[in-house]
Short mmCIF file of C-alpha atoms in Angstrom, two decimals:
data_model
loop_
_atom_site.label_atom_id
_atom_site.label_comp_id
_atom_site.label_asym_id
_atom_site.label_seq_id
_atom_site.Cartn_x
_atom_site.Cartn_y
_atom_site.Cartn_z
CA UNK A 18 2.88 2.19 -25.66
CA UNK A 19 2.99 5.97 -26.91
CA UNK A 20 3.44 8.27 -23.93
CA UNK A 21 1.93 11.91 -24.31
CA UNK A 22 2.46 14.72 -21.48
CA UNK A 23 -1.09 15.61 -20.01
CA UNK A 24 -0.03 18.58 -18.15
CA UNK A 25 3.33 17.37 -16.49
CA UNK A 26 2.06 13.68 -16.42
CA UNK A 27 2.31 11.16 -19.03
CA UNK A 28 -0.52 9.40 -20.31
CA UNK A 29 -0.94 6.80 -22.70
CA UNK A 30 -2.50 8.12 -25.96
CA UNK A 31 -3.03 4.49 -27.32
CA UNK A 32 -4.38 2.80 -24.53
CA UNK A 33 -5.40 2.66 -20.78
CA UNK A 34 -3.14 4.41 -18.21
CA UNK A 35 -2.45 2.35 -15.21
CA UNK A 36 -0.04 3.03 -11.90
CA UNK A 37 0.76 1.87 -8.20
CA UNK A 38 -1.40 4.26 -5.33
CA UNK A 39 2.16 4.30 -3.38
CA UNK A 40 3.40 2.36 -0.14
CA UNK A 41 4.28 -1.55 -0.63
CA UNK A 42 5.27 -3.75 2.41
CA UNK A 43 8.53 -2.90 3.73
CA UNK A 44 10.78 -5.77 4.08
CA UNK A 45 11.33 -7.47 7.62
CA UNK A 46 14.81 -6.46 7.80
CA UNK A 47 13.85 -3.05 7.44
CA UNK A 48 10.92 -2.75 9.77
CA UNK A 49 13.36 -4.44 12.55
CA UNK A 50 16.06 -1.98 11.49
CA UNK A 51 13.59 0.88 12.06
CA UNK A 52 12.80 -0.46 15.87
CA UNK A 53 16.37 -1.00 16.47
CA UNK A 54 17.47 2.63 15.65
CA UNK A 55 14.66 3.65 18.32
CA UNK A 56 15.65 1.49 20.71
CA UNK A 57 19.28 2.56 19.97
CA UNK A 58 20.98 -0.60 18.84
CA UNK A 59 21.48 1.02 15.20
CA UNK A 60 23.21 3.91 14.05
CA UNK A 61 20.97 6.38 12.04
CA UNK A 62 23.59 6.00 8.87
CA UNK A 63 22.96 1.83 9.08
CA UNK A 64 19.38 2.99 8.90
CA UNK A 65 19.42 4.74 6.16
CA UNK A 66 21.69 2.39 4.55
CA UNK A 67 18.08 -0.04 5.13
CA UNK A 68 16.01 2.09 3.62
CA UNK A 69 18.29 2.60 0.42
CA UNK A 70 18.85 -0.74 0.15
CA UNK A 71 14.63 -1.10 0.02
CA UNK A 72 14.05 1.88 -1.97
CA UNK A 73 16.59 0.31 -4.79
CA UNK A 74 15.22 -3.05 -4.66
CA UNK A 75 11.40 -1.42 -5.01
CA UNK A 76 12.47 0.41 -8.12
CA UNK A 77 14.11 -1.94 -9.75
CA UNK A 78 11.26 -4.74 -9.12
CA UNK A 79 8.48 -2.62 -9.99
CA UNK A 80 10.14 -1.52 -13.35
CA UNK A 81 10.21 -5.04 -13.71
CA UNK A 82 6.57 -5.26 -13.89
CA UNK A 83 6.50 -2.99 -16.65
CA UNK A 84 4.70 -0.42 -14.88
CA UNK A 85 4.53 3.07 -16.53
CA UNK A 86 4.98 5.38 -13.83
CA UNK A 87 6.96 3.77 -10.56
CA UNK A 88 7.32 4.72 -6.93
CA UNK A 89 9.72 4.48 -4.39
CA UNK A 90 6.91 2.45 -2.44
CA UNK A 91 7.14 4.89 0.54
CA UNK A 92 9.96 2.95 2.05
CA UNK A 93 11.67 6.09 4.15
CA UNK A 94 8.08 6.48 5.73
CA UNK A 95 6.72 5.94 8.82
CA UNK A 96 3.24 6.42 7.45
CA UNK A 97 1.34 8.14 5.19
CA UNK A 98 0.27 11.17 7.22
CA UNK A 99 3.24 11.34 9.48
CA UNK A 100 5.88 12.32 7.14
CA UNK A 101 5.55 16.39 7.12
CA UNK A 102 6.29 16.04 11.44
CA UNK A 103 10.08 15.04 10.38
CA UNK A 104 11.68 12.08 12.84
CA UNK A 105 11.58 14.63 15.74
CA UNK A 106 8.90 14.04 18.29
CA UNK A 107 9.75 17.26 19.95
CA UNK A 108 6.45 19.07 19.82
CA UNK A 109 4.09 16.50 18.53
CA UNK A 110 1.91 14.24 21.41
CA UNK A 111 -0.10 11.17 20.67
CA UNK A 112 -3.78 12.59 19.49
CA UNK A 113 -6.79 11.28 19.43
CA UNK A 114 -8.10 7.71 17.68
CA UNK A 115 -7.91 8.62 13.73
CA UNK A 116 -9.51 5.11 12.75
CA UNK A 117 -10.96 1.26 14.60
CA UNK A 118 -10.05 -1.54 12.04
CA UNK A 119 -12.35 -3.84 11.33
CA UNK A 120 -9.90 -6.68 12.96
CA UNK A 121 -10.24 -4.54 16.52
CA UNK A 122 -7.01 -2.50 16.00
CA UNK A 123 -7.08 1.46 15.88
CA UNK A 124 -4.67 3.91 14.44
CA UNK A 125 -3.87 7.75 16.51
CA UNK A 126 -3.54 11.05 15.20
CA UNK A 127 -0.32 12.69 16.46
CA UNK A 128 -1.24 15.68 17.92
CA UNK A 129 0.62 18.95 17.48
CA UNK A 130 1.63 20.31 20.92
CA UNK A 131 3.32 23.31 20.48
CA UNK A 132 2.28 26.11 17.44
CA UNK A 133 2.87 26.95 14.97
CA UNK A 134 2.77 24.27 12.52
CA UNK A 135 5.41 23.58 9.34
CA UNK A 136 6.49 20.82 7.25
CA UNK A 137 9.84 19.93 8.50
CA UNK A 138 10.45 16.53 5.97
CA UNK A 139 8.81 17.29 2.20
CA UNK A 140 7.95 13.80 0.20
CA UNK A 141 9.96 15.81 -2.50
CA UNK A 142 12.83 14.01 -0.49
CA UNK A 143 11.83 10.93 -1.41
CA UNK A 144 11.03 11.75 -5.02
CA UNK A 145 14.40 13.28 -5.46
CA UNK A 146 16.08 10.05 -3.85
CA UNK A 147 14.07 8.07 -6.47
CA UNK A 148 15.00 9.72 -9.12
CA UNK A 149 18.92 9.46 -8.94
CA UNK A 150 18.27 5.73 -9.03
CA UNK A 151 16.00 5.54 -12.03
CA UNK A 152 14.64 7.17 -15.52
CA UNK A 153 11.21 6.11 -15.37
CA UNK A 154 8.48 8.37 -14.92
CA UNK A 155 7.65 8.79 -11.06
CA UNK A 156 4.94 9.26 -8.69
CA UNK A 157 4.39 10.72 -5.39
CA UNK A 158 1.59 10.04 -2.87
CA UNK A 159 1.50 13.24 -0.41
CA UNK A 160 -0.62 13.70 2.71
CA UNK A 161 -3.71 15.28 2.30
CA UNK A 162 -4.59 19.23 4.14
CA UNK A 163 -7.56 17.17 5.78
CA UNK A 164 -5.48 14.24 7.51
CA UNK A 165 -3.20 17.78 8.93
CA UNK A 166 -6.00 19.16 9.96
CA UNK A 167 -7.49 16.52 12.66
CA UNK A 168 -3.78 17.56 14.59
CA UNK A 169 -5.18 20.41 16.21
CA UNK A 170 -8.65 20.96 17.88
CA UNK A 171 -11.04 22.97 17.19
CA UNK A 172 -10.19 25.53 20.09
CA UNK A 173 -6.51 25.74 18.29
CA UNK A 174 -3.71 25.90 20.56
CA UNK A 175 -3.45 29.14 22.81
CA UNK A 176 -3.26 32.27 20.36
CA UNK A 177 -2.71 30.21 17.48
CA UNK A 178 -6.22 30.02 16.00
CA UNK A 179 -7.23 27.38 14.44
CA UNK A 180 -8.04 29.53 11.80
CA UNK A 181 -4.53 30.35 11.56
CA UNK A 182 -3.56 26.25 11.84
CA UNK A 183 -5.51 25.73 8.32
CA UNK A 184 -3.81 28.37 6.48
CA UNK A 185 -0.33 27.10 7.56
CA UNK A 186 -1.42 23.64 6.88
CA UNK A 187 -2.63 25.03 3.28
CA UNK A 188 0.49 26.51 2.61
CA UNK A 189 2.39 23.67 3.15
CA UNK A 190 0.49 20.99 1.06
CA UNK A 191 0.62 23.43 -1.42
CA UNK A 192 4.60 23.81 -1.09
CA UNK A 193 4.91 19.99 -0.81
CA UNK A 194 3.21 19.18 -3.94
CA UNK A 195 4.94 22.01 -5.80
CA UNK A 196 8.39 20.73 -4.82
CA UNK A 197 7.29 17.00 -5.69
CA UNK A 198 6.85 18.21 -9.37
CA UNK A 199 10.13 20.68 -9.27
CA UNK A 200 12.17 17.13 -7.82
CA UNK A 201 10.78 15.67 -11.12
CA UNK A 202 7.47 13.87 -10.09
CA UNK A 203 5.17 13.00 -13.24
CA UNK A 204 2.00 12.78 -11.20
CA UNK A 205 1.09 13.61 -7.27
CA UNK A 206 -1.67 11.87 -5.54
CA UNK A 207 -3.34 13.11 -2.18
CA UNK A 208 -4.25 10.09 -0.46
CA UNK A 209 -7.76 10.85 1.40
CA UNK A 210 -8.74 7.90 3.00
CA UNK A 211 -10.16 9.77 5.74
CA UNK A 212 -12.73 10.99 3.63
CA UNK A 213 -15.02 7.63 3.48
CA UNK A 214 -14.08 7.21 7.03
CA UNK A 215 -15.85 10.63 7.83
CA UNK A 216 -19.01 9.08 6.67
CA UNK A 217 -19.01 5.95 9.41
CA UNK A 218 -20.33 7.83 12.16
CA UNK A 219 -18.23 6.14 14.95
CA UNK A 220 -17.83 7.46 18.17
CA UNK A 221 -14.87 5.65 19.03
CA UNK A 222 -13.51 8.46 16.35
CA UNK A 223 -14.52 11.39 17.53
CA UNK A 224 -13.44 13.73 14.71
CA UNK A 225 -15.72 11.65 12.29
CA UNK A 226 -18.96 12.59 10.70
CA UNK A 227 -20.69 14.15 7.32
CA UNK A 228 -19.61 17.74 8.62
CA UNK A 229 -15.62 16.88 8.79
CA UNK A 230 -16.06 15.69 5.00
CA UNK A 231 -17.73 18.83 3.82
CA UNK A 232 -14.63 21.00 5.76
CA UNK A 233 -12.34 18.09 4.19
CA UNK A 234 -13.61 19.02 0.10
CA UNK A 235 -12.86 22.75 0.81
CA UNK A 236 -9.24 22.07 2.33
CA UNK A 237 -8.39 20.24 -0.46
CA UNK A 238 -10.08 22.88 -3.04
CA UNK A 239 -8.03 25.28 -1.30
CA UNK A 240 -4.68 23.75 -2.24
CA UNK A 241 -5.82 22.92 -5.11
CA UNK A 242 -6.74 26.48 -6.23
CA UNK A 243 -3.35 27.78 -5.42
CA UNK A 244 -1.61 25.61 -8.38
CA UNK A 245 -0.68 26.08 -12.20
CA UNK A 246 -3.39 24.37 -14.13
CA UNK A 247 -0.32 22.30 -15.63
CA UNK A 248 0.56 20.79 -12.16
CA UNK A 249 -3.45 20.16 -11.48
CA UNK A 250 -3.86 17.69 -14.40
CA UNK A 251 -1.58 15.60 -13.25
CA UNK A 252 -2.48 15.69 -9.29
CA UNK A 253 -4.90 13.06 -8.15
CA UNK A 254 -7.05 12.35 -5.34
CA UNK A 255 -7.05 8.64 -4.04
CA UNK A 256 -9.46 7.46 -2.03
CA UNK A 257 -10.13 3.97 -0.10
CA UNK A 258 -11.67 2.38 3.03
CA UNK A 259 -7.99 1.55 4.20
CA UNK A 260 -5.44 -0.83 4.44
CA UNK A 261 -3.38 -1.87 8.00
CA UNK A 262 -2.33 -5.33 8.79
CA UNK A 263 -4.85 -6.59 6.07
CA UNK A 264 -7.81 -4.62 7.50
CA UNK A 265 -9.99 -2.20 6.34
CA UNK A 266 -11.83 0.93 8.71
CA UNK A 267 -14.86 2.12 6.59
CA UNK A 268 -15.58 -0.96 3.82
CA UNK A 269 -18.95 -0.64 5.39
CA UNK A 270 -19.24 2.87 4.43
CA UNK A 271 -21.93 2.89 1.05
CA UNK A 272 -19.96 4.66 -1.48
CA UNK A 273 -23.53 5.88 -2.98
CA UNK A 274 -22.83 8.63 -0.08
CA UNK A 275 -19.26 9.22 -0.90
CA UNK A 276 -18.65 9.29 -4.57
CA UNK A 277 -20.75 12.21 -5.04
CA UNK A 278 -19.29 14.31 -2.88
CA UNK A 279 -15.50 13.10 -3.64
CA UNK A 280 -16.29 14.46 -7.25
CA UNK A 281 -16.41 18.01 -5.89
CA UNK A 282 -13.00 17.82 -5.62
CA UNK A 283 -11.26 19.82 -7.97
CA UNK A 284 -8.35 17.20 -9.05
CA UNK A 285 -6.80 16.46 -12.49
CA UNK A 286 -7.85 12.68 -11.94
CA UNK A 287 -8.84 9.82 -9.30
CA UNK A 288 -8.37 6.55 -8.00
CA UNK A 289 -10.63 5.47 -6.59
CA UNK A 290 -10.50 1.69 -4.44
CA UNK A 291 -12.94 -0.78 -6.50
CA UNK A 292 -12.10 -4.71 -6.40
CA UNK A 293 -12.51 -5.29 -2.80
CA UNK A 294 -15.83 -4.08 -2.80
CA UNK A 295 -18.79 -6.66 -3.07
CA UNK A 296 -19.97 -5.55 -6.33
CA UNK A 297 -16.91 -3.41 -8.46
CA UNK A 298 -19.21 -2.82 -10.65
CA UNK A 299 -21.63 -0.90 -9.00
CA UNK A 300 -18.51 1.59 -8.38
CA UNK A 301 -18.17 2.07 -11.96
CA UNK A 302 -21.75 3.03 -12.19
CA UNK A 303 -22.02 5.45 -9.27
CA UNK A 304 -18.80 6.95 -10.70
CA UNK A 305 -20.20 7.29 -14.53
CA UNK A 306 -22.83 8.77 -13.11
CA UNK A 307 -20.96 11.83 -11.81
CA UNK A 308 -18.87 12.23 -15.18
CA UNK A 309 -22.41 11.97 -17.39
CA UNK A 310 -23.08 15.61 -15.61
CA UNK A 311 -19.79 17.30 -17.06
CA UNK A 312 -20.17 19.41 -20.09
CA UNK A 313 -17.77 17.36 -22.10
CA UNK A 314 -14.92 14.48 -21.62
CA UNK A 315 -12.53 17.42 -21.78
CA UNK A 316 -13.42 18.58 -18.68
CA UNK A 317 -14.17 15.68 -16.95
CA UNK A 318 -10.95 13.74 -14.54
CA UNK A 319 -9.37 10.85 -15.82
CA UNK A 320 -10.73 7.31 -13.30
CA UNK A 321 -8.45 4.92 -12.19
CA UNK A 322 -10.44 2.50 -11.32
CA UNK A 323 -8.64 -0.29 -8.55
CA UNK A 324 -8.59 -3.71 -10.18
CA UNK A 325 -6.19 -5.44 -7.43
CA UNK A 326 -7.20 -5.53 -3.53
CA UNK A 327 -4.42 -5.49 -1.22
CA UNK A 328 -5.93 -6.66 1.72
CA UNK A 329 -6.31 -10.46 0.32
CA UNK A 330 -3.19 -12.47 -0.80
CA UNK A 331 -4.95 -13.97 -3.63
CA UNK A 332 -3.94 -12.90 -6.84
CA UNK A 333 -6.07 -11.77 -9.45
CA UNK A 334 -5.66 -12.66 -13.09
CA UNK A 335 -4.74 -10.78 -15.86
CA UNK A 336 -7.63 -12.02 -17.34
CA UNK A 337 -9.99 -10.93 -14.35
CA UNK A 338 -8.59 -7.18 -14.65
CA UNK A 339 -9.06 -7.24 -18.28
CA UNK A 340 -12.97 -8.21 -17.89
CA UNK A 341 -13.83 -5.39 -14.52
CA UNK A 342 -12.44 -2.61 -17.00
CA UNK A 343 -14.38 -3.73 -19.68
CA UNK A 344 -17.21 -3.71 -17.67
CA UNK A 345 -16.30 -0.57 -16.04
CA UNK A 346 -16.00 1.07 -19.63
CA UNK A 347 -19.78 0.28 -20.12
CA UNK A 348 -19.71 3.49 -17.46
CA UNK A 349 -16.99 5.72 -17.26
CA UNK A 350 -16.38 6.14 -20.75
CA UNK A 351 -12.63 4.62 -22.32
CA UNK A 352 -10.88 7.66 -22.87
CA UNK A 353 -11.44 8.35 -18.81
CA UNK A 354 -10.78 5.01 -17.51
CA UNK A 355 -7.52 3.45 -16.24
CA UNK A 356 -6.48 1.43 -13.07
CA UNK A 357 -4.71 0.72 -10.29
CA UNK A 358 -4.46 -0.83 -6.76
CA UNK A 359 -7.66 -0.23 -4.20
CA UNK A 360 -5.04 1.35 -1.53
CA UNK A 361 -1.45 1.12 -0.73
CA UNK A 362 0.00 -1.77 -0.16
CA UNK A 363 0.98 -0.67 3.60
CA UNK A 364 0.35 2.31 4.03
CA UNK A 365 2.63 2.33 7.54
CA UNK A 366 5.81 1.13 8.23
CA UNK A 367 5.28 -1.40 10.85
CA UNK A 368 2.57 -3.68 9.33
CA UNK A 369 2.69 -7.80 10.21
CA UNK A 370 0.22 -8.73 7.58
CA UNK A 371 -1.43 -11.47 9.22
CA UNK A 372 -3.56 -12.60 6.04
CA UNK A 373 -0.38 -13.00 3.86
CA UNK A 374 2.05 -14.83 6.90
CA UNK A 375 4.81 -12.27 6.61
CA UNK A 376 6.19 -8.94 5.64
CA UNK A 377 8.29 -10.58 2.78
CA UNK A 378 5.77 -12.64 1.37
CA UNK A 379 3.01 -9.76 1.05
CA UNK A 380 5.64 -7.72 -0.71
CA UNK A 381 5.93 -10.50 -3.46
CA UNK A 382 2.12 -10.68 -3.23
CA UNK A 383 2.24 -6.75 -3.80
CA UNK A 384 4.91 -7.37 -6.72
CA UNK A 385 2.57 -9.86 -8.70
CA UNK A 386 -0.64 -7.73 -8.45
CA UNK A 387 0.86 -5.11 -9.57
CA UNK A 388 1.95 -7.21 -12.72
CA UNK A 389 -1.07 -8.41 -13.57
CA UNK A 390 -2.30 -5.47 -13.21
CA UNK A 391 -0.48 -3.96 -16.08
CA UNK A 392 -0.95 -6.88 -18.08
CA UNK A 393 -4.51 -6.75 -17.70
CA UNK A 394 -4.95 -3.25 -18.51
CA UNK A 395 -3.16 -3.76 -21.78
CA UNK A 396 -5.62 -6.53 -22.20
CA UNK A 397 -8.47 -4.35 -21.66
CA UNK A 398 -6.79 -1.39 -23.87
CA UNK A 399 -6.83 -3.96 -26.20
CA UNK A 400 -10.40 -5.29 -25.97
CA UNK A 401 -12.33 -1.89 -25.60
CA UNK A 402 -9.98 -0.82 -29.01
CA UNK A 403 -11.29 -3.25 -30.86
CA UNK A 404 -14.94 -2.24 -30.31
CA UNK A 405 -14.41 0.85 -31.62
CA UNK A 406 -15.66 0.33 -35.45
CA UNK A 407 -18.36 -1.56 -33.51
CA UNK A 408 -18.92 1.41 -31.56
CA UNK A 409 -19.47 3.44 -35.09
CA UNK A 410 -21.57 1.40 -36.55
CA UNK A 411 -23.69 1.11 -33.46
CA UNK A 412 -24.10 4.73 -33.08
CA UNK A 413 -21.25 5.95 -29.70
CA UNK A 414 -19.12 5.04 -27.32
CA UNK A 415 -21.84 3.51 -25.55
CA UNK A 416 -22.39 0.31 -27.85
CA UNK A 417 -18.45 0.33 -28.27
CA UNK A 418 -17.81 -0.19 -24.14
CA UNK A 419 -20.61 -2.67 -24.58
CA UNK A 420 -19.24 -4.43 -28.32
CA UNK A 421 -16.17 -5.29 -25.72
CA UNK A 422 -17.78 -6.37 -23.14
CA UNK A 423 -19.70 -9.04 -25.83
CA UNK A 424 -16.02 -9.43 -27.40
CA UNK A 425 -14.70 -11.35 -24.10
CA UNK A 426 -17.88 -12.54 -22.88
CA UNK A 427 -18.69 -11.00 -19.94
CA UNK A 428 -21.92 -8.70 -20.76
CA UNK A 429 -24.30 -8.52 -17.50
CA UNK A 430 -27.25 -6.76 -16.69
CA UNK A 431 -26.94 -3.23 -16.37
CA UNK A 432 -29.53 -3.16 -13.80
CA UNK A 433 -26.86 -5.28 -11.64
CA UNK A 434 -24.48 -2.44 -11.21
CA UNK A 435 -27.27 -0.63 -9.12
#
């Protein structure tokens, strides 16, 4: 596969670009070193002798894949969202709920207690650890300015306006995805799972509802705004209904409410959580249907559409990938279109993963999705470029997303996808 730069990302200029969203399980051994070193029975340097030893293995087994663009799987992380607070608790309390799972469980928001706020750990850290271990092009997943800004309430903290909260918060996502590309990060994604969650209307979350999302779309337009348009191409929003010991918090959320609105976003591409959803399809559709209003493909973002579903330990085939992107293609049209997984693996550190049995096991699950993954995108690639002198004949891309569809058999009703 011929790699082109697309700003500072690299995208495949002969078929379908595919990558990982970013966290995969962390191995037992390292989630029990992490609650020993709390609990004081570990010394921070056999710690961090854990995580290196995870990081490695990641790299190494996802390269094996023969994934593109690899990750270091988030394996320093507590979370997703907690990173920027450092490992110091001094100044940060336990917030309010931040999402109910649909098994019963609920996740917090840690709640800053003392202004102002700063990044004190970058996820340029990370990216520079990965890279001193590997030549491969890498990713970084970053937290998004929306998740910050649930960590201080509306009435800000004393003198420090919350007002004044935002604008640090901007600054800082800003500096963090700036650094990931100066570390030597191909592409950034802002994860912004919270964004479908804003839509469920649960009380049990009290930050939740349609107003948060609207406030969410101009935080991240605002940190958007302040980069190069070379490091803006290659930054993409990811969004799901989440992923924590196998369980989701806002599958029940219709994306026909979402999509529209995540397309205000002004990102260089998206990924945007497809296979566990009861018709994958239909996500195509609603997502073609925001691209049909750009002026041209050239200013339309590049889809990666997910193909694997982390929350289920059964594989998906090659084959199976293959025939949703072909099908997706009938949509979002081929030169837009790529894949990759409907969240992270695990997105925090501590995660039992009751549906898979174990820790160790979901990370080989993890391993083989993301395999056939990039074996079915080739697949696809090579399916939708063979309907292209279909596709001339027939008069547009149209009738060649369809000729491919016909090619492997798997034509359905348009009208199905609604």
């Amino acid at each position: 596969m011929t790699l082109q730069p697309t700003g500072r990302g690299p995208w495949p200029t002969d078929g379908l670009p595919t990558e990982p969203v970013g966290s995969l399980p962390r191995p037992a051994r390292l989630q029990r070193a992490v609650l020993d070193a709390e609990a004081g029975l570990i010394s921070q340097a056999e710690l961090r002798a854990e995580q290196d030893l995870a990081v490695r293995d990641t790299l190494e087994r996802l390269a094996e894949t023969g994934s593109p663009i690899i990750t270091d799987g988030e394996q320093r992380r507590q979370s997703f969202a907690s990173y920027p607070l450092g490992t110091d608790a001094d100044g940060v309390d336990e917030g309010p709920v931040f999402a109910v799972f649909a098994d019963g469980h609920h996740r917090v928001i840690p709640s800053l207690a003392r202004a102002p706020f700063g990044f004190r750990a970058w996820a340029a850290d990370d990216v520079a650890g990965a890279r001193a271990l590997t030549d491969l092009p890498l990713k970084q997943a970053v937290v998004s300015p929306s998740m910050l800004s649930l960590m201080v309430p509306a009435g800000g903290l004393g003198e420090y306006s919350r007002e004044d909260f935002l604008d640090d918060v901007v600054d800082g996502c800003t500096e963090d995805i700036e650094r990931c590309f100066a570390a030597g990060a191909a592409r950034v994604t802002i994860d912004f799972t919270e964004g479908r969650l804003a839509l469920r209307r649960d009380l049990r979350a009290p930050w939740a509802g349609p107003d948060a999302l609207g406030g969410f779309i101009d935080l991240m337009n605002r940190v958007l705004d302040r980069l190069p348009p070379e490091q803006r191409a290659a930054v993409g929003v990811h969004t799901c209904p989440g992923n924590d010991n196998d369980s989701a918090h806002s599958a029940d959320v219709d994306y026909a409410e979402l999509i529209p609105e995540l397309f205000q976003i002004e990102a260089g591409y998206f990924l945007v959580q497809a296979a566990g959803e009861k018709d994958p399809d239909r996500v195509a559709r609603l997502v073609g249907a925001q691209l049909r209003g750009r002026t041209s493909v050239g200013d339309a973002p590049r889809v990666l559409i997910g193909v694997t579903n982390p929350t289920n330990p059964k594989l998906e085939t090659a084959e199976q990938i293959r025939d949703q992107l072909v099908r997706a293609a009938r949509f979002v049209p081929p030169e837009l279109l790529g894949s990759t997984d409907d969240c992270g693996f695990s997105p925090y550190l501590v995660d039992e993963k009751p549906r898979h049995g174990s820790p160790d096991f979901a990370r080989d699950v993890a391993l083989a999705k993301i395999a056939a993954r990039v074996r079915g995108t080739a697949l696809a690639a090579e399916a939708l470029a063979g309907s292209a002198e279909g596709a001339a004949v027939a008069g547009g891309p149209g009738a060649g997303a369809v000729a491919g569809a016909e090619a492997v058999g798997i034509v359905a009703s348009a009208g199905a996808a609604s």
